Amino acid sequence: MAEHTRRTVLRGTAGLAAAGALTGLGTGRAAARPAGRVRSRHYPFLEGAFTPVTEELTAFDLPVTGRVPRELNGRFLRNGPNVLGLEDPRAHHWMLGDGMVHGVRLRDGRAEWYRNRWVRSAQVARKLGEAYPGPAPEEDFACNTHVIPYRGRILTLQEGGPPPYELDGELGTLGTYDFAGTLEGAFAAHTKFDVHAGELHAVAYHATWDHVRHLVVDSAGRVSRTTRIPVADAPMMHDFALTERHVVLFDVPVTFDAAAAGRGAPVPYIWNRKHPTRVGVMRRTGGPVRWFGIDPVFYSHTLNAYDEGGSVVVDLTTYPAPFYVAGRGSDGPYATGTTKLERWTLDLHHGRVRQRVLDDRPQEFPRVNESLVSRRHRYGYTAAAAGLSAAYLTPDGGTPPEDAFSNALVKHDLLRGATQVHRLPKGAAAGEAVFVPRDAGAHRAAEDDGYAIAYVHNPDRGAADLVILAAQDFTGEPVARVHLPGRVPLGFHGSWIPDA
């Protein structure tokens, strides 16, 4: 792919996110779609629970049903695509919407504020009529996939090229972040922070590379080691897994398509039936990768992973093959079946992978107690959002049966093989649930001694609630519902940012 420079690839991917956008709005608010325009087709990722919000809100002293635990002092943030000023939905793809971070500030039992803010990339600043400080990065994009805490900073993340953008405590954009000048090239949407080693790990890919990169950011905040891992066809590697001794790579048949990029496809990645599906295991310190071939599948997200004797155990969500990231004529991904939670055991002694379904109900966005990343875990948390499943499965406008999917948050006891389901009403679309320990300093506390927190649409109010569940009373009434002044569209990933 030597003929494809970073900038030409960008024009065929993230750079086209703004191809149909309005410019120079100048009000700090996005324009609504023009009244009277008649749609000739269905755009599932611009409708219903995905409908973009059109303005930035700030509200203080939020009303609460129940009581916010006094030990929760920090910010709950979630990132996601929220396209700004879209005129022609045919130029849109959900995954390329401008990143918007939604946040609630909790302190001393109060919900102090709610804010939602677009990430001010150069493109977003221009569309809002604002100045952008300094030159724009070569691959400029309003990171829309994750937001994480890192060494007192708040970083928004995107894969495939754009650098992270840093936010301040009130969600204002400070600028790009390159780990003290040590980041070269692309970063990643999903990182793994090992609290025991004080290391941040990432696996980065780029359409112009003939490899992917495992990056280690040390306790000083610098990229201290980069391992280049040769791969064919420039595959998309959205997530990975980390154990105490190993890095696990997922090489699935979603690969860069130069012809699609040349035609200006917003997401020039295809399901490539000629590309083998495989799982790779590498020592955390670097070195050769041992690859295991498996039947075609689309790997979505890691819950967690750990070493067990001579094996590596990974809990993850998957979609059946084939999976079309770029969609099939829709404005978002298209799946041929629903997600499920699986456990893959990579037997390093016998050179085989054992795959077992843990829960086959539609669910996504698996999370674990973050203190156990790379160590053995017992509990995991997932979200079941009927709107997400329906949008992935019905891009042509078809409607699944009303009882086909449900809205719920799920707690998995992976030791006992049991689940607890916190059921939500019809229309109450649930986002990713993040586990927050009740006492972050209590090293001997039970793994589930804390809270599961998520944004959930409240259909009675037409706005979102921040729902706080006691993890040890998961099916009970929420400890608190913080009532937000606006909607939080279904999006991607978030984090609890505790006060220092």
Short mmCIF file of N, CA, C and O in Angstrom, two decimals, residues 173-292:
data_model
loop_
_atom_site.label_atom_id
_atom_site.label_comp_id
_atom_site.label_asym_id
_atom_site.label_seq_id
_atom_site.Cartn_x
_atom_site.Cartn_y
_atom_site.Cartn_z
N THR A 173 -11.83 21.11 25.51
CA THR A 173 -10.73 20.45 24.81
C THR A 173 -9.44 21.26 24.97
O THR A 173 -9.40 22.45 24.65
N LEU A 174 -8.38 20.60 25.44
CA LEU A 174 -7.09 21.25 25.63
C LEU A 174 -6.19 21.11 24.41
O LEU A 174 -5.31 21.95 24.18
N GLY A 175 -6.37 20.05 23.64
CA GLY A 175 -5.54 19.81 22.46
C GLY A 175 -5.15 18.36 22.36
O GLY A 175 -5.57 17.52 23.16
N THR A 176 -4.35 18.03 21.35
CA THR A 176 -3.90 16.65 21.18
C THR A 176 -2.87 16.29 22.24
O THR A 176 -2.22 17.16 22.81
N TYR A 177 -2.72 14.99 22.45
CA TYR A 177 -1.79 14.51 23.47
C TYR A 177 -0.93 13.40 22.87
O TYR A 177 -1.44 12.46 22.27
N ASP A 178 0.40 13.51 23.04
CA ASP A 178 1.31 12.56 22.41
C ASP A 178 2.27 11.91 23.40
O ASP A 178 3.35 11.47 23.03
N PHE A 179 1.87 11.85 24.68
CA PHE A 179 2.68 11.18 25.70
C PHE A 179 4.10 11.74 25.72
O PHE A 179 5.09 11.05 25.51
N ALA A 180 4.16 13.04 25.96
CA ALA A 180 5.43 13.76 26.07
C ALA A 180 6.29 13.60 24.82
O ALA A 180 7.52 13.47 24.90
N GLY A 181 5.63 13.62 23.66
CA GLY A 181 6.37 13.55 22.40
C GLY A 181 6.85 12.17 22.01
O GLY A 181 7.59 12.03 21.03
N THR A 182 6.42 11.12 22.73
CA THR A 182 6.94 9.78 22.46
C THR A 182 6.03 8.93 21.59
O THR A 182 6.39 7.82 21.22
N LEU A 183 4.81 9.42 21.28
CA LEU A 183 3.90 8.66 20.44
C LEU A 183 4.21 8.96 18.98
O LEU A 183 4.13 10.10 18.54
N GLU A 184 4.51 7.92 18.21
CA GLU A 184 4.78 8.06 16.79
C GLU A 184 3.70 7.30 16.02
O GLU A 184 3.59 6.09 16.12
N GLY A 185 2.91 8.03 15.24
CA GLY A 185 1.88 7.37 14.47
C GLY A 185 0.61 7.15 15.26
O GLY A 185 0.32 7.85 16.23
N ALA A 186 -0.16 6.15 14.84
CA ALA A 186 -1.51 5.93 15.36
C ALA A 186 -1.48 5.48 16.82
O ALA A 186 -0.50 4.91 17.31
N PHE A 187 -2.63 5.73 17.48
CA PHE A 187 -2.85 5.18 18.80
C PHE A 187 -4.02 4.20 18.71
O PHE A 187 -4.24 3.59 17.66
N ALA A 188 -4.79 4.03 19.77
CA ALA A 188 -5.82 3.01 19.81
C ALA A 188 -7.06 3.52 20.53
O ALA A 188 -6.99 4.46 21.33
N ALA A 189 -8.19 2.86 20.26
CA ALA A 189 -9.44 3.21 20.94
C ALA A 189 -9.55 2.50 22.28
O ALA A 189 -10.21 2.99 23.20
N HIS A 190 -8.93 1.32 22.39
CA HIS A 190 -9.01 0.54 23.62
C HIS A 190 -7.62 0.36 24.20
O HIS A 190 -6.73 -0.18 23.53
N THR A 191 -7.45 0.82 25.41
CA THR A 191 -6.19 0.63 26.14
C THR A 191 -6.46 -0.27 27.34
O THR A 191 -7.60 -0.44 27.77
N LYS A 192 -5.40 -0.85 27.88
CA LYS A 192 -5.50 -1.65 29.10
C LYS A 192 -4.47 -1.09 30.09
O LYS A 192 -3.27 -1.04 29.79
N PHE A 193 -4.97 -0.67 31.25
CA PHE A 193 -4.07 -0.16 32.28
C PHE A 193 -3.89 -1.21 33.35
O PHE A 193 -4.86 -1.63 33.99
N ASP A 194 -2.66 -1.66 33.53
CA ASP A 194 -2.32 -2.63 34.57
C ASP A 194 -1.90 -1.85 35.81
O ASP A 194 -0.81 -1.29 35.86
N VAL A 195 -2.79 -1.83 36.81
CA VAL A 195 -2.51 -1.03 38.00
C VAL A 195 -1.34 -1.58 38.78
O VAL A 195 -0.65 -0.84 39.50
N HIS A 196 -1.08 -2.88 38.66
CA HIS A 196 0.02 -3.49 39.40
C HIS A 196 1.38 -3.09 38.82
O HIS A 196 2.33 -2.85 39.57
N ALA A 197 1.46 -3.00 37.51
CA ALA A 197 2.71 -2.63 36.86
C ALA A 197 2.80 -1.13 36.59
O ALA A 197 3.88 -0.63 36.27
N GLY A 198 1.68 -0.42 36.70
CA GLY A 198 1.68 1.01 36.38
C GLY A 198 1.88 1.28 34.91
O GLY A 198 2.38 2.34 34.52
N GLU A 199 1.46 0.33 34.05
CA GLU A 199 1.68 0.44 32.61
C GLU A 199 0.34 0.57 31.87
O GLU A 199 -0.64 -0.10 32.22
N LEU A 200 0.34 1.39 30.83
CA LEU A 200 -0.78 1.50 29.91
C LEU A 200 -0.38 0.81 28.61
O LEU A 200 0.66 1.12 28.03
N HIS A 201 -1.20 -0.14 28.17
CA HIS A 201 -0.91 -0.90 26.96
C HIS A 201 -1.92 -0.56 25.87
O HIS A 201 -3.09 -0.28 26.15
N ALA A 202 -1.48 -0.62 24.61
CA ALA A 202 -2.36 -0.38 23.47
C ALA A 202 -1.85 -1.19 22.29
O ALA A 202 -0.67 -1.52 22.20
N VAL A 203 -2.77 -1.51 21.38
CA VAL A 203 -2.41 -2.10 20.10
C VAL A 203 -2.96 -1.19 19.02
O VAL A 203 -4.17 -0.97 18.93
N ALA A 204 -2.07 -0.61 18.22
CA ALA A 204 -2.45 0.38 17.21
C ALA A 204 -2.32 -0.21 15.82
O ALA A 204 -1.42 -1.01 15.55
N TYR A 205 -3.24 0.21 14.93
CA TYR A 205 -3.15 -0.19 13.53
C TYR A 205 -3.35 1.04 12.65
O TYR A 205 -3.83 2.08 13.08
N HIS A 206 -2.98 0.90 11.39
CA HIS A 206 -3.19 1.98 10.42
C HIS A 206 -3.29 1.36 9.04
O HIS A 206 -2.62 0.36 8.74
N ALA A 207 -4.12 1.96 8.19
CA ALA A 207 -4.35 1.39 6.86
C ALA A 207 -3.10 1.35 6.01
O ALA A 207 -3.02 0.55 5.06
N THR A 208 -2.09 2.17 6.28
CA THR A 208 -0.88 2.19 5.46
C THR A 208 0.23 1.28 5.99
O THR A 208 1.27 1.17 5.36
N TRP A 209 0.00 0.64 7.13
CA TRP A 209 1.04 -0.19 7.74
C TRP A 209 0.94 -1.64 7.28
O TRP A 209 -0.16 -2.15 7.03
N ASP A 210 2.08 -2.31 7.25
CA ASP A 210 2.10 -3.75 7.01
C ASP A 210 2.28 -4.51 8.34
O ASP A 210 2.73 -5.64 8.37
N HIS A 211 1.91 -3.85 9.41
CA HIS A 211 2.06 -4.41 10.75
C HIS A 211 1.08 -3.71 11.68
O HIS A 211 0.43 -2.73 11.30
N VAL A 212 0.94 -4.22 12.90
CA VAL A 212 0.30 -3.50 13.99
C VAL A 212 1.36 -3.29 15.07
O VAL A 212 2.42 -3.93 15.06
N ARG A 213 1.07 -2.37 15.99
CA ARG A 213 2.07 -2.03 17.00
C ARG A 213 1.52 -2.22 18.41
O ARG A 213 0.45 -1.70 18.73
N HIS A 214 2.25 -2.98 19.21
CA HIS A 214 1.96 -3.06 20.63
C HIS A 214 2.78 -1.98 21.33
O HIS A 214 4.01 -1.96 21.24
N LEU A 215 2.08 -1.08 22.00
CA LEU A 215 2.72 0.05 22.67
C LEU A 215 2.61 -0.12 24.18
O LEU A 215 1.56 -0.50 24.70
N VAL A 216 3.68 0.20 24.87
CA VAL A 216 3.69 0.21 26.33
C VAL A 216 4.06 1.61 26.79
O VAL A 216 5.11 2.14 26.42
N VAL A 217 3.16 2.22 27.56
CA VAL A 217 3.43 3.52 28.16
C VAL A 217 3.80 3.28 29.61
O VAL A 217 3.03 2.69 30.37
N ASP A 218 4.98 3.73 30.01
CA ASP A 218 5.49 3.40 31.35
C ASP A 218 4.91 4.32 32.41
O ASP A 218 4.10 5.22 32.13
N SER A 219 5.36 4.11 33.64
CA SER A 219 4.82 4.88 34.77
C SER A 219 5.22 6.35 34.72
O SER A 219 4.63 7.17 35.43
N ALA A 220 6.18 6.70 33.87
CA ALA A 220 6.56 8.10 33.69
C ALA A 220 5.72 8.79 32.61
O ALA A 220 5.90 9.97 32.35
N GLY A 221 4.81 8.02 31.98
CA GLY A 221 3.94 8.61 30.97
C GLY A 221 4.55 8.71 29.59
O GLY A 221 4.11 9.53 28.78
N ARG A 222 5.51 7.87 29.30
CA ARG A 222 6.18 7.90 27.99
C ARG A 222 6.05 6.53 27.33
O ARG A 222 6.06 5.50 28.01
N VAL A 223 5.95 6.52 26.00
CA VAL A 223 5.95 5.25 25.27
C VAL A 223 7.35 4.67 25.38
O VAL A 223 8.30 5.16 24.77
N SER A 224 7.45 3.63 26.18
CA SER A 224 8.78 3.08 26.49
C SER A 224 9.15 1.91 25.60
O SER A 224 10.33 1.56 25.49
N ARG A 225 8.16 1.29 24.96
CA ARG A 225 8.48 0.14 24.10
C ARG A 225 7.41 0.04 23.01
O ARG A 225 6.22 0.17 23.26
N THR A 226 7.86 -0.20 21.79
CA THR A 226 6.98 -0.43 20.65
C THR A 226 7.41 -1.71 19.96
O THR A 226 8.57 -1.84 19.57
N THR A 227 6.49 -2.65 19.85
CA THR A 227 6.77 -3.90 19.15
C THR A 227 5.94 -3.94 17.88
O THR A 227 4.70 -3.85 17.93
N ARG A 228 6.60 -4.06 16.74
CA ARG A 228 5.91 -4.12 15.45
C ARG A 228 5.64 -5.58 15.11
O ARG A 228 6.57 -6.40 15.08
N ILE A 229 4.39 -5.88 14.83
CA ILE A 229 3.95 -7.26 14.58
C ILE A 229 3.46 -7.35 13.15
O ILE A 229 2.43 -6.74 12.80
N PRO A 230 4.16 -8.06 12.27
CA PRO A 230 3.74 -8.14 10.86
C PRO A 230 2.36 -8.79 10.72
O PRO A 230 2.07 -9.81 11.35
N VAL A 231 1.51 -8.17 9.90
CA VAL A 231 0.20 -8.73 9.55
C VAL A 231 -0.07 -8.41 8.08
O VAL A 231 0.41 -7.40 7.56
N ALA A 232 -0.86 -9.25 7.44
CA ALA A 232 -1.22 -9.03 6.04
C ALA A 232 -2.54 -8.29 5.94
O ALA A 232 -3.39 -8.35 6.84
N ASP A 233 -2.73 -7.56 4.86
CA ASP A 233 -4.02 -6.98 4.45
C ASP A 233 -4.48 -5.79 5.29
O ASP A 233 -5.62 -5.35 5.15
N ALA A 234 -3.66 -5.27 6.18
CA ALA A 234 -4.03 -4.12 7.01
C ALA A 234 -5.38 -4.33 7.71
O ALA A 234 -6.35 -3.63 7.46
N PRO A 235 -5.45 -5.30 8.64
CA PRO A 235 -6.73 -5.56 9.31
C PRO A 235 -7.07 -4.50 10.35
O PRO A 235 -6.19 -3.81 10.88
N MET A 236 -8.35 -4.38 10.64
CA MET A 236 -8.82 -3.53 11.73
C MET A 236 -8.70 -4.33 13.03
O MET A 236 -9.22 -5.44 13.14
N MET A 237 -8.00 -3.77 14.01
CA MET A 237 -7.89 -4.40 15.34
C MET A 237 -8.45 -3.43 16.37
O MET A 237 -7.73 -2.58 16.89
N HIS A 238 -9.73 -3.56 16.62
CA HIS A 238 -10.43 -2.61 17.47
C HIS A 238 -10.04 -2.75 18.94
O HIS A 238 -9.97 -1.76 19.66
N ASP A 239 -9.79 -3.96 19.38
CA ASP A 239 -9.50 -4.20 20.79
C ASP A 239 -8.48 -5.34 20.87
O ASP A 239 -8.14 -5.96 19.86
N PHE A 240 -8.01 -5.62 22.06
CA PHE A 240 -7.06 -6.70 22.30
C PHE A 240 -7.24 -7.16 23.73
O PHE A 240 -8.16 -6.72 24.43
N ALA A 241 -6.40 -8.06 24.18
CA ALA A 241 -6.48 -8.54 25.56
C ALA A 241 -5.08 -8.54 26.17
O ALA A 241 -4.08 -8.70 25.47
N LEU A 242 -5.05 -8.38 27.49
CA LEU A 242 -3.79 -8.31 28.23
C LEU A 242 -3.88 -9.21 29.45
O LEU A 242 -4.89 -9.22 30.16
N THR A 243 -2.84 -10.00 29.68
CA THR A 243 -2.72 -10.77 30.91
C THR A 243 -1.44 -10.35 31.63
O THR A 243 -0.71 -9.48 31.17
N GLU A 244 -1.18 -11.00 32.73
CA GLU A 244 0.02 -10.65 33.50
C GLU A 244 1.29 -10.92 32.71
O GLU A 244 2.29 -10.22 32.87
N ARG A 245 1.23 -11.90 31.78
CA ARG A 245 2.44 -12.27 31.04
C ARG A 245 2.31 -12.09 29.53
O ARG A 245 3.33 -12.13 28.83
N HIS A 246 1.08 -11.91 29.02
CA HIS A 246 0.89 -11.97 27.57
C HIS A 246 0.03 -10.83 27.03
O HIS A 246 -0.75 -10.21 27.76
N VAL A 247 0.21 -10.59 25.73
CA VAL A 247 -0.68 -9.74 24.94
C VAL A 247 -1.39 -10.67 23.95
O VAL A 247 -0.75 -11.52 23.33
N VAL A 248 -2.70 -10.50 23.81
CA VAL A 248 -3.49 -11.33 22.90
C VAL A 248 -4.03 -10.45 21.78
O VAL A 248 -4.67 -9.42 22.04
N LEU A 249 -3.77 -10.85 20.53
CA LEU A 249 -4.17 -10.11 19.34
C LEU A 249 -5.27 -10.87 18.60
O LEU A 249 -5.23 -12.10 18.51
N PHE A 250 -6.22 -10.13 18.02
CA PHE A 250 -7.32 -10.74 17.29
C PHE A 250 -7.28 -10.24 15.85
O PHE A 250 -7.58 -9.08 15.57
N ASP A 251 -6.89 -11.12 14.96
CA ASP A 251 -6.75 -10.80 13.53
C ASP A 251 -7.94 -11.39 12.80
O ASP A 251 -7.95 -12.58 12.45
N VAL A 252 -8.98 -10.56 12.60
CA VAL A 252 -10.21 -11.04 11.98
C VAL A 252 -10.31 -10.49 10.56
O VAL A 252 -9.61 -9.54 10.20
N PRO A 253 -11.20 -11.06 9.74
CA PRO A 253 -11.21 -10.71 8.31
C PRO A 253 -11.90 -9.39 7.97
O PRO A 253 -12.65 -9.30 7.00
N VAL A 254 -11.65 -8.35 8.73
CA VAL A 254 -12.09 -7.00 8.38
C VAL A 254 -10.82 -6.24 8.00
O VAL A 254 -10.00 -5.92 8.86
N THR A 255 -10.65 -6.00 6.71
CA THR A 255 -9.37 -5.46 6.22
C THR A 255 -9.60 -4.24 5.34
O THR A 255 -10.67 -4.02 4.78
N PHE A 256 -8.54 -3.45 5.23
CA PHE A 256 -8.58 -2.23 4.42
C PHE A 256 -8.76 -2.56 2.95
O PHE A 256 -8.15 -3.50 2.44
N ASP A 257 -9.61 -1.79 2.27
CA ASP A 257 -9.87 -1.99 0.85
C ASP A 257 -9.46 -0.73 0.10
O ASP A 257 -10.14 0.29 0.17
N ALA A 258 -8.35 -0.80 -0.61
CA ALA A 258 -7.83 0.37 -1.31
C ALA A 258 -8.80 0.87 -2.37
O ALA A 258 -8.94 2.08 -2.59
N ALA A 259 -9.51 -0.04 -3.04
CA ALA A 259 -10.46 0.38 -4.07
C ALA A 259 -11.59 1.20 -3.46
O ALA A 259 -12.01 2.22 -4.01
N ALA A 260 -12.09 0.75 -2.31
CA ALA A 260 -13.16 1.49 -1.63
C ALA A 260 -12.66 2.85 -1.19
O ALA A 260 -13.38 3.86 -1.29
N ALA A 261 -11.43 2.93 -0.70
CA ALA A 261 -10.87 4.21 -0.30
C ALA A 261 -10.76 5.14 -1.50
O ALA A 261 -11.04 6.34 -1.41
N GLY A 262 -10.36 4.59 -2.65
CA GLY A 262 -10.25 5.39 -3.86
C GLY A 262 -11.58 5.95 -4.32
O GLY A 262 -11.65 7.02 -4.92
N ARG A 263 -12.66 5.21 -4.03
CA ARG A 263 -14.00 5.68 -4.39
C ARG A 263 -14.57 6.66 -3.37
O ARG A 263 -15.67 7.18 -3.55
N GLY A 264 -13.82 6.90 -2.27
CA GLY A 264 -14.29 7.83 -1.26
C GLY A 264 -15.22 7.21 -0.25
O GLY A 264 -16.02 7.92 0.37
N ALA A 265 -15.16 5.89 -0.05
CA ALA A 265 -16.03 5.24 0.94
C ALA A 265 -15.71 5.79 2.33
O ALA A 265 -14.54 5.88 2.71
N PRO A 266 -16.73 6.16 3.09
CA PRO A 266 -16.46 6.69 4.45
C PRO A 266 -15.67 5.72 5.32
O PRO A 266 -14.80 6.13 6.06
N VAL A 267 -15.97 4.42 5.23
CA VAL A 267 -15.24 3.40 5.99
C VAL A 267 -14.76 2.34 5.01
O VAL A 267 -15.48 1.40 4.69
N PRO A 268 -13.54 2.47 4.47
CA PRO A 268 -13.08 1.56 3.43
C PRO A 268 -12.51 0.26 3.99
O PRO A 268 -11.36 -0.12 3.75
N TYR A 269 -13.33 -0.45 4.76
CA TYR A 269 -12.95 -1.75 5.31
C TYR A 269 -14.02 -2.76 4.92
O TYR A 269 -15.23 -2.46 4.98
N ILE A 270 -13.60 -3.95 4.50
CA ILE A 270 -14.52 -4.96 4.00
C ILE A 270 -14.37 -6.25 4.79
O ILE A 270 -13.36 -6.47 5.47
N TRP A 271 -15.38 -7.11 4.70
CA TRP A 271 -15.24 -8.49 5.18
C TRP A 271 -14.50 -9.25 4.10
O TRP A 271 -15.01 -9.46 2.99
N ASN A 272 -13.28 -9.65 4.39
CA ASN A 272 -12.37 -10.25 3.43
C ASN A 272 -12.32 -11.76 3.66
O ASN A 272 -11.62 -12.25 4.55
N ARG A 273 -13.05 -12.49 2.83
CA ARG A 273 -13.16 -13.95 3.02
C ARG A 273 -11.83 -14.66 2.79
O ARG A 273 -11.66 -15.81 3.21
N LYS A 274 -10.88 -14.00 2.13
CA LYS A 274 -9.58 -14.62 1.88
C LYS A 274 -8.61 -14.43 3.04
O LYS A 274 -7.53 -15.04 3.05
N HIS A 275 -8.99 -13.58 3.99
CA HIS A 275 -8.10 -13.30 5.11
C HIS A 275 -8.38 -14.29 6.24
O HIS A 275 -9.52 -14.37 6.72
N PRO A 276 -7.39 -15.03 6.69
CA PRO A 276 -7.65 -16.02 7.75
C PRO A 276 -7.97 -15.36 9.09
O PRO A 276 -7.50 -14.27 9.39
N THR A 277 -8.81 -16.03 9.87
CA THR A 277 -9.13 -15.58 11.22
C THR A 277 -8.18 -16.28 12.18
O THR A 277 -8.04 -17.50 12.16
N ARG A 278 -7.55 -15.50 13.04
CA ARG A 278 -6.56 -16.10 13.94
C ARG A 278 -6.42 -15.26 15.20
O ARG A 278 -6.78 -14.09 15.24
N VAL A 279 -5.88 -15.90 16.22
CA VAL A 279 -5.60 -15.27 17.52
C VAL A 279 -4.12 -15.40 17.78
O VAL A 279 -3.54 -16.48 17.60
N GLY A 280 -3.48 -14.30 18.18
CA GLY A 280 -2.05 -14.32 18.44
C GLY A 280 -1.73 -14.09 19.90
O GLY A 280 -2.40 -13.30 20.57
N VAL A 281 -0.70 -14.77 20.38
CA VAL A 281 -0.24 -14.62 21.77
C VAL A 281 1.22 -14.22 21.74
O VAL A 281 2.05 -14.89 21.10
N MET A 282 1.54 -13.13 22.44
CA MET A 282 2.91 -12.62 22.50
C MET A 282 3.25 -12.30 23.95
O MET A 282 2.38 -11.88 24.73
N ARG A 283 4.49 -12.52 24.33
CA ARG A 283 4.91 -12.11 25.66
C ARG A 283 4.78 -10.60 25.80
O ARG A 283 5.00 -9.85 24.84
N ARG A 284 4.42 -10.13 26.99
CA ARG A 284 4.28 -8.69 27.21
C ARG A 284 5.57 -7.94 26.96
O ARG A 284 5.56 -6.75 26.62
N THR A 285 6.68 -8.60 27.11
CA THR A 285 7.98 -7.97 26.90
C THR A 285 8.37 -7.93 25.42
O THR A 285 9.44 -7.42 25.08
N GLY A 286 7.52 -8.44 24.55
CA GLY A 286 7.82 -8.44 23.12
C GLY A 286 8.32 -9.79 22.66
O GLY A 286 8.36 -10.77 23.41
N GLY A 287 8.68 -9.86 21.38
CA GLY A 287 9.16 -11.11 20.82
C GLY A 287 8.19 -11.65 19.79
O GLY A 287 7.25 -10.97 19.38
N PRO A 288 8.41 -12.91 19.35
CA PRO A 288 7.56 -13.48 18.30
C PRO A 288 6.13 -13.72 18.79
O PRO A 288 5.89 -13.91 19.98
N VAL A 289 5.20 -13.72 17.84
CA VAL A 289 3.80 -14.00 18.13
C VAL A 289 3.48 -15.43 17.71
O VAL A 289 3.86 -15.87 16.62
N ARG A 290 2.79 -16.12 18.57
CA ARG A 290 2.31 -17.46 18.23
C ARG A 290 0.85 -17.34 17.80
O ARG A 290 0.01 -16.90 18.57
N TRP A 291 0.56 -17.75 16.56
CA TRP A 291 -0.78 -17.59 15.99
C TRP A 291 -1.55 -18.89 16.02
O TRP A 291 -1.02 -19.96 15.76
N PHE A 292 -2.86 -18.78 16.32
CA PHE A 292 -3.77 -19.92 16.34
C PHE A 292 -4.90 -19.63 15.35
O PHE A 292 -5.58 -18.60 15.47
#
